[in-house]
JSON list of C-alpha atoms in Angstrom, two decimals:
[
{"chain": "A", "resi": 9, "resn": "UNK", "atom": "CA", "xyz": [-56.40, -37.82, 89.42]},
{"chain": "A", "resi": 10, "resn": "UNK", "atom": "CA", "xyz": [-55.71, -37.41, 92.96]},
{"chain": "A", "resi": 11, "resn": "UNK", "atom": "CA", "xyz": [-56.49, -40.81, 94.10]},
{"chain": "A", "resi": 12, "resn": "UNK", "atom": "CA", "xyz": [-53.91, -41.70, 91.29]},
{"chain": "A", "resi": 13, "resn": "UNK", "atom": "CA", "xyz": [-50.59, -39.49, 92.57]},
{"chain": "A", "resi": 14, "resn": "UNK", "atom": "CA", "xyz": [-51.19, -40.50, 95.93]},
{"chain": "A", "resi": 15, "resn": "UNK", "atom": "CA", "xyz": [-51.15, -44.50, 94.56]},
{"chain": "A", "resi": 16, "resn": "UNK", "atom": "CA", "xyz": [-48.06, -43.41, 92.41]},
{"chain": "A", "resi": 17, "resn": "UNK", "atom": "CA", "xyz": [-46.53, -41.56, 95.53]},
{"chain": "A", "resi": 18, "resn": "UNK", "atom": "CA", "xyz": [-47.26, -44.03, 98.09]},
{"chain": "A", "resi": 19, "resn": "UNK", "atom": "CA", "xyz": [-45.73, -46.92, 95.30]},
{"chain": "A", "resi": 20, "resn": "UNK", "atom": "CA", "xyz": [-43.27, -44.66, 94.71]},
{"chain": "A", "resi": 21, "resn": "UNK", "atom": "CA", "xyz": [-42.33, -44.57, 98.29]},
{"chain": "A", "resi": 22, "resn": "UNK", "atom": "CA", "xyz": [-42.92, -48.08, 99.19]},
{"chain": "A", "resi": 23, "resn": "UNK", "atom": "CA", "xyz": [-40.50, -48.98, 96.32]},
{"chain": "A", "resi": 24, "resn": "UNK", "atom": "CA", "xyz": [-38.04, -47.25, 97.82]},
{"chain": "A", "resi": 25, "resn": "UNK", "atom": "CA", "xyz": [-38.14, -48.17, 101.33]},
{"chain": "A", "resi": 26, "resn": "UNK", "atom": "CA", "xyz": [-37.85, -51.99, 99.62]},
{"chain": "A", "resi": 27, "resn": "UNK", "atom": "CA", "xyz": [-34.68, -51.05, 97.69]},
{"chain": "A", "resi": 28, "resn": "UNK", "atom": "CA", "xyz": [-31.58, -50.51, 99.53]},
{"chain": "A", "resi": 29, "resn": "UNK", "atom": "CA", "xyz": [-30.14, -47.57, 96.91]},
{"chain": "A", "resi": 30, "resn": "UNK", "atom": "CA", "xyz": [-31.88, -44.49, 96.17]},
{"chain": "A", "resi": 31, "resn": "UNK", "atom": "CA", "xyz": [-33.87, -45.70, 93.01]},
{"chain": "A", "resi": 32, "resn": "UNK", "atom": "CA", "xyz": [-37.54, -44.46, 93.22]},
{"chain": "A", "resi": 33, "resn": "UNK", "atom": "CA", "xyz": [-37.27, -41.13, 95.67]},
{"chain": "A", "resi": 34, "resn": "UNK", "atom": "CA", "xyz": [-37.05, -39.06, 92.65]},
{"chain": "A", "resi": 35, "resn": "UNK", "atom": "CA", "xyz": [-40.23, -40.13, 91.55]},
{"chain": "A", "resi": 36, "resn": "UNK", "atom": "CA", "xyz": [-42.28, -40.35, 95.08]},
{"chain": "A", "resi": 37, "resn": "UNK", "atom": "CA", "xyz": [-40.87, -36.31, 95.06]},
{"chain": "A", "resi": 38, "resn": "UNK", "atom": "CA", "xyz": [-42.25, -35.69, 91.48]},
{"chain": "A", "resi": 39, "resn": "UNK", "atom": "CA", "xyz": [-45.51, -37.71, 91.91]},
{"chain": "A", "resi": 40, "resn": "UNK", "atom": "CA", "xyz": [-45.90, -35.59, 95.15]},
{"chain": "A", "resi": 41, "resn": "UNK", "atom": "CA", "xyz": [-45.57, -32.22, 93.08]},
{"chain": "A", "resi": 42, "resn": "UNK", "atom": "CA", "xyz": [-47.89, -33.43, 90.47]},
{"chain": "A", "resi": 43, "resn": "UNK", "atom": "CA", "xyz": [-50.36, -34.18, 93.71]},
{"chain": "A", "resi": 44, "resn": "UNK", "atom": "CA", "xyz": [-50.44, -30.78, 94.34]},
{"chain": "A", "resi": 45, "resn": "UNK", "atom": "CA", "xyz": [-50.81, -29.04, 91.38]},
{"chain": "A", "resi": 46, "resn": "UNK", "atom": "CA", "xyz": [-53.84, -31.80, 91.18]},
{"chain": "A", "resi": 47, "resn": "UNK", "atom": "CA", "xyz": [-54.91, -30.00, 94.15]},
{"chain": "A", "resi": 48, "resn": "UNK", "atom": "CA", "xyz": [-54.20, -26.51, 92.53]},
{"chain": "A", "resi": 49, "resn": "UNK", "atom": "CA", "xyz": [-56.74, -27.25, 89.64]},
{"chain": "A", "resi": 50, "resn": "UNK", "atom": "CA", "xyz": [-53.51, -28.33, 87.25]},
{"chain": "A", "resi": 51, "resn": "UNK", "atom": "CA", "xyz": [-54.91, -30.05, 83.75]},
{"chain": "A", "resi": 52, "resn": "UNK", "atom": "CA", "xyz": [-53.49, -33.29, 83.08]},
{"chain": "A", "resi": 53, "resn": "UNK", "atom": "CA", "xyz": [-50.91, -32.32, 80.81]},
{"chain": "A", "resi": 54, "resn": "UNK", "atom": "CA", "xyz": [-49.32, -30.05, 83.80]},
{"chain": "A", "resi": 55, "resn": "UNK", "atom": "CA", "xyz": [-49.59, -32.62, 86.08]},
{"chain": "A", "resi": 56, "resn": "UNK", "atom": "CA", "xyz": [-47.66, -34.98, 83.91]},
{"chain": "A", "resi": 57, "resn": "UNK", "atom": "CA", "xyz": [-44.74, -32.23, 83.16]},
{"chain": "A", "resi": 58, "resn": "UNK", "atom": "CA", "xyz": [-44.61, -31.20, 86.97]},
{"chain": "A", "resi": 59, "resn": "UNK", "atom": "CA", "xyz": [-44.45, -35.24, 87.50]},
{"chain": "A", "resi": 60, "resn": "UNK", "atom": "CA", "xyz": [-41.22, -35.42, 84.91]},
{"chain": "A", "resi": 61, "resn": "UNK", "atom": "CA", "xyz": [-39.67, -32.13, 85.79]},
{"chain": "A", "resi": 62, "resn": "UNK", "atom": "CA", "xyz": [-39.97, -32.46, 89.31]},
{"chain": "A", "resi": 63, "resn": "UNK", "atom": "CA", "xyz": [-38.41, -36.13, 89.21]},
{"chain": "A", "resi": 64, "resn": "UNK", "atom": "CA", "xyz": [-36.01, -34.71, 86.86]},
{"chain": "A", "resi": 65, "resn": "UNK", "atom": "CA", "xyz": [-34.83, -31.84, 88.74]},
{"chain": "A", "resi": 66, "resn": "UNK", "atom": "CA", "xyz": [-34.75, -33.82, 92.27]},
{"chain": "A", "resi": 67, "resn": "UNK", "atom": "CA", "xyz": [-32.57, -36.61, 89.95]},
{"chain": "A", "resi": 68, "resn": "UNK", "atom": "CA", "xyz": [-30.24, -33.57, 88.77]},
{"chain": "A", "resi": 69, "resn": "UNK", "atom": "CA", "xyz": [-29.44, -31.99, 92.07]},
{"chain": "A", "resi": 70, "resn": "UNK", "atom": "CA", "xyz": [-29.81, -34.53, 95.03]},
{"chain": "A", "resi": 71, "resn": "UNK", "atom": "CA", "xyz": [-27.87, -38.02, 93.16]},
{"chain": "A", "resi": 72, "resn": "UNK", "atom": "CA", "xyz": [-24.54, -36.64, 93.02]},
{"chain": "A", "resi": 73, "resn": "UNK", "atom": "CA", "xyz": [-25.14, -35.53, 96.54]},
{"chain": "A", "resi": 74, "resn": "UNK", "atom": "CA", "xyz": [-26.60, -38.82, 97.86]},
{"chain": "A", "resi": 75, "resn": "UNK", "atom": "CA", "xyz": [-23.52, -40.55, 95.65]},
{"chain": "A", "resi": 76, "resn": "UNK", "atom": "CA", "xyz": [-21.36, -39.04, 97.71]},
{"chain": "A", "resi": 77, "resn": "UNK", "atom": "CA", "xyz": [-22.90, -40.15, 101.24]},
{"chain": "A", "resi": 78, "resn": "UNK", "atom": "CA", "xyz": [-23.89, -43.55, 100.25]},
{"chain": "A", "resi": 79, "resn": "UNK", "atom": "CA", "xyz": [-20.53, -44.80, 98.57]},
{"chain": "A", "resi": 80, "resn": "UNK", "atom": "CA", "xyz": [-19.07, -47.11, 101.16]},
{"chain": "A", "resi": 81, "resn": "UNK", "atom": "CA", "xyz": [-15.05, -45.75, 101.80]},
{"chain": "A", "resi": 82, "resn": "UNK", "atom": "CA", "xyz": [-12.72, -48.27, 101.17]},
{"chain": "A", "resi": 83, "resn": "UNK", "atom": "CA", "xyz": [-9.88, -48.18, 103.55]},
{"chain": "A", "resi": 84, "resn": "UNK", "atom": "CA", "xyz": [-6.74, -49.82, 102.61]},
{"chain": "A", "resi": 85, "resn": "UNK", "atom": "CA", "xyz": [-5.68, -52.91, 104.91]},
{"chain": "A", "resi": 86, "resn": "UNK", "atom": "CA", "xyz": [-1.80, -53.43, 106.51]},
{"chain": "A", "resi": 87, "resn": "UNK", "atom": "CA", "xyz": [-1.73, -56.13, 103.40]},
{"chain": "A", "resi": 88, "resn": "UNK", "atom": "CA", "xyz": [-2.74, -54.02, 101.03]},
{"chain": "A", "resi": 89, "resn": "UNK", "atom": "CA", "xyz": [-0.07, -51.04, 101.67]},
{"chain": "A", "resi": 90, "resn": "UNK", "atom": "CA", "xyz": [2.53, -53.76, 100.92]},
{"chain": "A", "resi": 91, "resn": "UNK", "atom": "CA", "xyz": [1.66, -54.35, 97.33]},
{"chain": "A", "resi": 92, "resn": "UNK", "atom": "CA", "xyz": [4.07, -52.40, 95.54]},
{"chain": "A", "resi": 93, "resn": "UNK", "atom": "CA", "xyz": [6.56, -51.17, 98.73]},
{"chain": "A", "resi": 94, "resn": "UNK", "atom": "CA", "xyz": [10.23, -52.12, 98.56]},
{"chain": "A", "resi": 95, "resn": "UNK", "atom": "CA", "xyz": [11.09, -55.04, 100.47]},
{"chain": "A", "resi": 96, "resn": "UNK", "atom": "CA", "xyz": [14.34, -56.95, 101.61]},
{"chain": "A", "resi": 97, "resn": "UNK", "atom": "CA", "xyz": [15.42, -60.74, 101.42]},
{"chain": "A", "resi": 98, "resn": "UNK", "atom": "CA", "xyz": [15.72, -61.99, 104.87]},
{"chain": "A", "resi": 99, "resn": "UNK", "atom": "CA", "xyz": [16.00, -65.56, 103.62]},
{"chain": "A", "resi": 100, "resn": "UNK", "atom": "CA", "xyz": [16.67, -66.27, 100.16]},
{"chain": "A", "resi": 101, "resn": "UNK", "atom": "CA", "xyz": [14.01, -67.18, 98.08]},
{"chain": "A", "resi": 102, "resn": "UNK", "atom": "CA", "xyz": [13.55, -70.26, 95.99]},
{"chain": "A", "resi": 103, "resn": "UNK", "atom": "CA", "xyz": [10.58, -71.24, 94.47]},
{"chain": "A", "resi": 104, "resn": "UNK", "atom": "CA", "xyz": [11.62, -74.93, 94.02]},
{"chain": "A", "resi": 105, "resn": "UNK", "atom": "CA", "xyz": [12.69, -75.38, 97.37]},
{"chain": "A", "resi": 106, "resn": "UNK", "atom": "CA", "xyz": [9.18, -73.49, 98.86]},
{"chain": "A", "resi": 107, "resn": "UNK", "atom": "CA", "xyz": [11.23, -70.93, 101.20]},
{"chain": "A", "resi": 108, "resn": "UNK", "atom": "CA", "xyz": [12.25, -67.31, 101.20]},
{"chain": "A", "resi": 109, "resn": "UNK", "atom": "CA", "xyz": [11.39, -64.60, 104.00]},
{"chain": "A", "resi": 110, "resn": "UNK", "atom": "CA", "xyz": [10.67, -60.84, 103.22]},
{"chain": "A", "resi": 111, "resn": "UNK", "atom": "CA", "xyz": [11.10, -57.79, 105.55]},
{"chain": "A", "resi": 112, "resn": "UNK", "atom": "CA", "xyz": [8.55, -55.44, 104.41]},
{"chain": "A", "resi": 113, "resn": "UNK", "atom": "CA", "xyz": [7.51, -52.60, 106.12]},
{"chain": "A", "resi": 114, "resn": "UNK", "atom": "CA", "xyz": [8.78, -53.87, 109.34]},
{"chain": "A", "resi": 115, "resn": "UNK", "atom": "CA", "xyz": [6.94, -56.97, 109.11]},
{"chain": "A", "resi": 116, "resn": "UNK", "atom": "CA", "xyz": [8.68, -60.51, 108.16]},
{"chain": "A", "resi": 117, "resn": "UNK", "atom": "CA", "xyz": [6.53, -62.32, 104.90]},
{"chain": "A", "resi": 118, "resn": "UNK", "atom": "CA", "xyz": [7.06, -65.75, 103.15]},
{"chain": "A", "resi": 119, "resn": "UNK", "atom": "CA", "xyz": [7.66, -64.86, 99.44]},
{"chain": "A", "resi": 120, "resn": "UNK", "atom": "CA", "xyz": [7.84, -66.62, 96.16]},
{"chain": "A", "resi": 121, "resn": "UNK", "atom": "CA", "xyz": [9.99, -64.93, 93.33]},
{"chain": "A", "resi": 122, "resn": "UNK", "atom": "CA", "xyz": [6.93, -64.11, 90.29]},
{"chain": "A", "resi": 123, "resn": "UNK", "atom": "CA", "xyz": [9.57, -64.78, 88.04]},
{"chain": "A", "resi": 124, "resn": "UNK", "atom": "CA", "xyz": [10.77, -68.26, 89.63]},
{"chain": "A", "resi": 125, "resn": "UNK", "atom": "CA", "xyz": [14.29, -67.59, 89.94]},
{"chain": "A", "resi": 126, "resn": "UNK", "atom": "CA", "xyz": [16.36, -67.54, 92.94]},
{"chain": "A", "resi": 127, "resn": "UNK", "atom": "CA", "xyz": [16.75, -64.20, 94.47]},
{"chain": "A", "resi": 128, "resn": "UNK", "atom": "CA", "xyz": [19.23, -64.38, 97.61]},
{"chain": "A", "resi": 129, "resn": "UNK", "atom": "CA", "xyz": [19.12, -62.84, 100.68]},
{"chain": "A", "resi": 130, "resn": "UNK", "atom": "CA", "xyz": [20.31, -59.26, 101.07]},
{"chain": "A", "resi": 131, "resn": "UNK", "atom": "CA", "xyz": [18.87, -57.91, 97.66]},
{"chain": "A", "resi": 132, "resn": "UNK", "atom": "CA", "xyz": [16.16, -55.17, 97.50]},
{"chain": "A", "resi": 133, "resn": "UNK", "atom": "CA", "xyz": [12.79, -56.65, 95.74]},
{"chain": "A", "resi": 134, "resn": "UNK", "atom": "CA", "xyz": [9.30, -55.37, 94.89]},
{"chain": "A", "resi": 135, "resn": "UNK", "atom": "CA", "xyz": [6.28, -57.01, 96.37]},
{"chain": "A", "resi": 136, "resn": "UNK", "atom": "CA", "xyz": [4.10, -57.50, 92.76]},
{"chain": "A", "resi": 137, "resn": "UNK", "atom": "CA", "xyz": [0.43, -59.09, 95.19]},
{"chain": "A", "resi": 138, "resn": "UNK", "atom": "CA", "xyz": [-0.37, -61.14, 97.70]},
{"chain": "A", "resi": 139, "resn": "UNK", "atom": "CA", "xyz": [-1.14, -64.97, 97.29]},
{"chain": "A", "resi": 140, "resn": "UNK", "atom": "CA", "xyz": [-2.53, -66.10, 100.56]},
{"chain": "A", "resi": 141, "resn": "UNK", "atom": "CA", "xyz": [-0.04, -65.22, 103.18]},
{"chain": "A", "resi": 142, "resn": "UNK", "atom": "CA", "xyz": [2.69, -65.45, 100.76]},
{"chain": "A", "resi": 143, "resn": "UNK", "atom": "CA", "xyz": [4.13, -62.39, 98.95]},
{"chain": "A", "resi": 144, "resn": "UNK", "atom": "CA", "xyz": [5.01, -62.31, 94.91]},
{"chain": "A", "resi": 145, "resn": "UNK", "atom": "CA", "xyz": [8.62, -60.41, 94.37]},
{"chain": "A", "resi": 146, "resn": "UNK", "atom": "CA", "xyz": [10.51, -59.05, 91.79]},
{"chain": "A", "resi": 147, "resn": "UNK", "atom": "CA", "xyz": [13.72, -58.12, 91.91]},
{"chain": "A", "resi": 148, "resn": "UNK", "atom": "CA", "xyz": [14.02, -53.98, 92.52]}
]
């Protein structure tokens, strides 16, 4: 049996240096602990529960953990703090007529009106999304 946890380790292992996410660790750890107790005299029976308990318990306490580090932090860009700021009509906007200028944030966007009606400059709209490098308005 100890020829076969040290296969099931090293696959183990090997599987999990191919995979990007943490997906076979827990079981490299568990086939590791069933190694030993191979080594300790262990019947098969205990080898198989330290196996599953082991992997178990290593799932339990280190995936939440490892969750944590591996998530990739997504940082919100300039665009997307506009989405849903307060924004004024520089130029009036007019879907038919393809113009209409935005001051949002102190930065000057082309808009479109998401409800395709004139809006004219002066009034206070809110920026809905962002279509290319156009913004979508409502009025406030």
């Amino acid at each position: 049996m100890r020829i076969f946890w040290l296969a099931a380790f090293i696959v183990f292992a090997a599987g999990e240096a191919v995979t990007v996410g943490l997906v076979s660790v827990w079981f490299a750890v568990g086939a590791l602990a069933a190694l030993f107790a191979t080594a300790l005299g262990a019947g098969l029976w205990l080898q198989i529960t330290v196996f599953l308990g082991v992997s178990a318990l290593a799932l339990a306490l280190f995936k939440p953990l490892s969750s944590k580090f591996l998530k990739p932090k997504v940082s919100a860009t300039n665009a997307d703090r506009v989405i849903g700021s307060t924004a004024l009509v520089t130029e009036t906007i007019d879907n038919t007529q393809a113009q209409g200028q935005v001051k949002v944030n102190g930065q000057v966007w082309s808009a479109r009106s998401a409800q395709d009606i004139v809006i004219p400059a002066g009034t206070d709209v809110r920026v809905l999304r962002i279509e290319g490098v156009k913004v979508m308005v409502e009025t406030a």
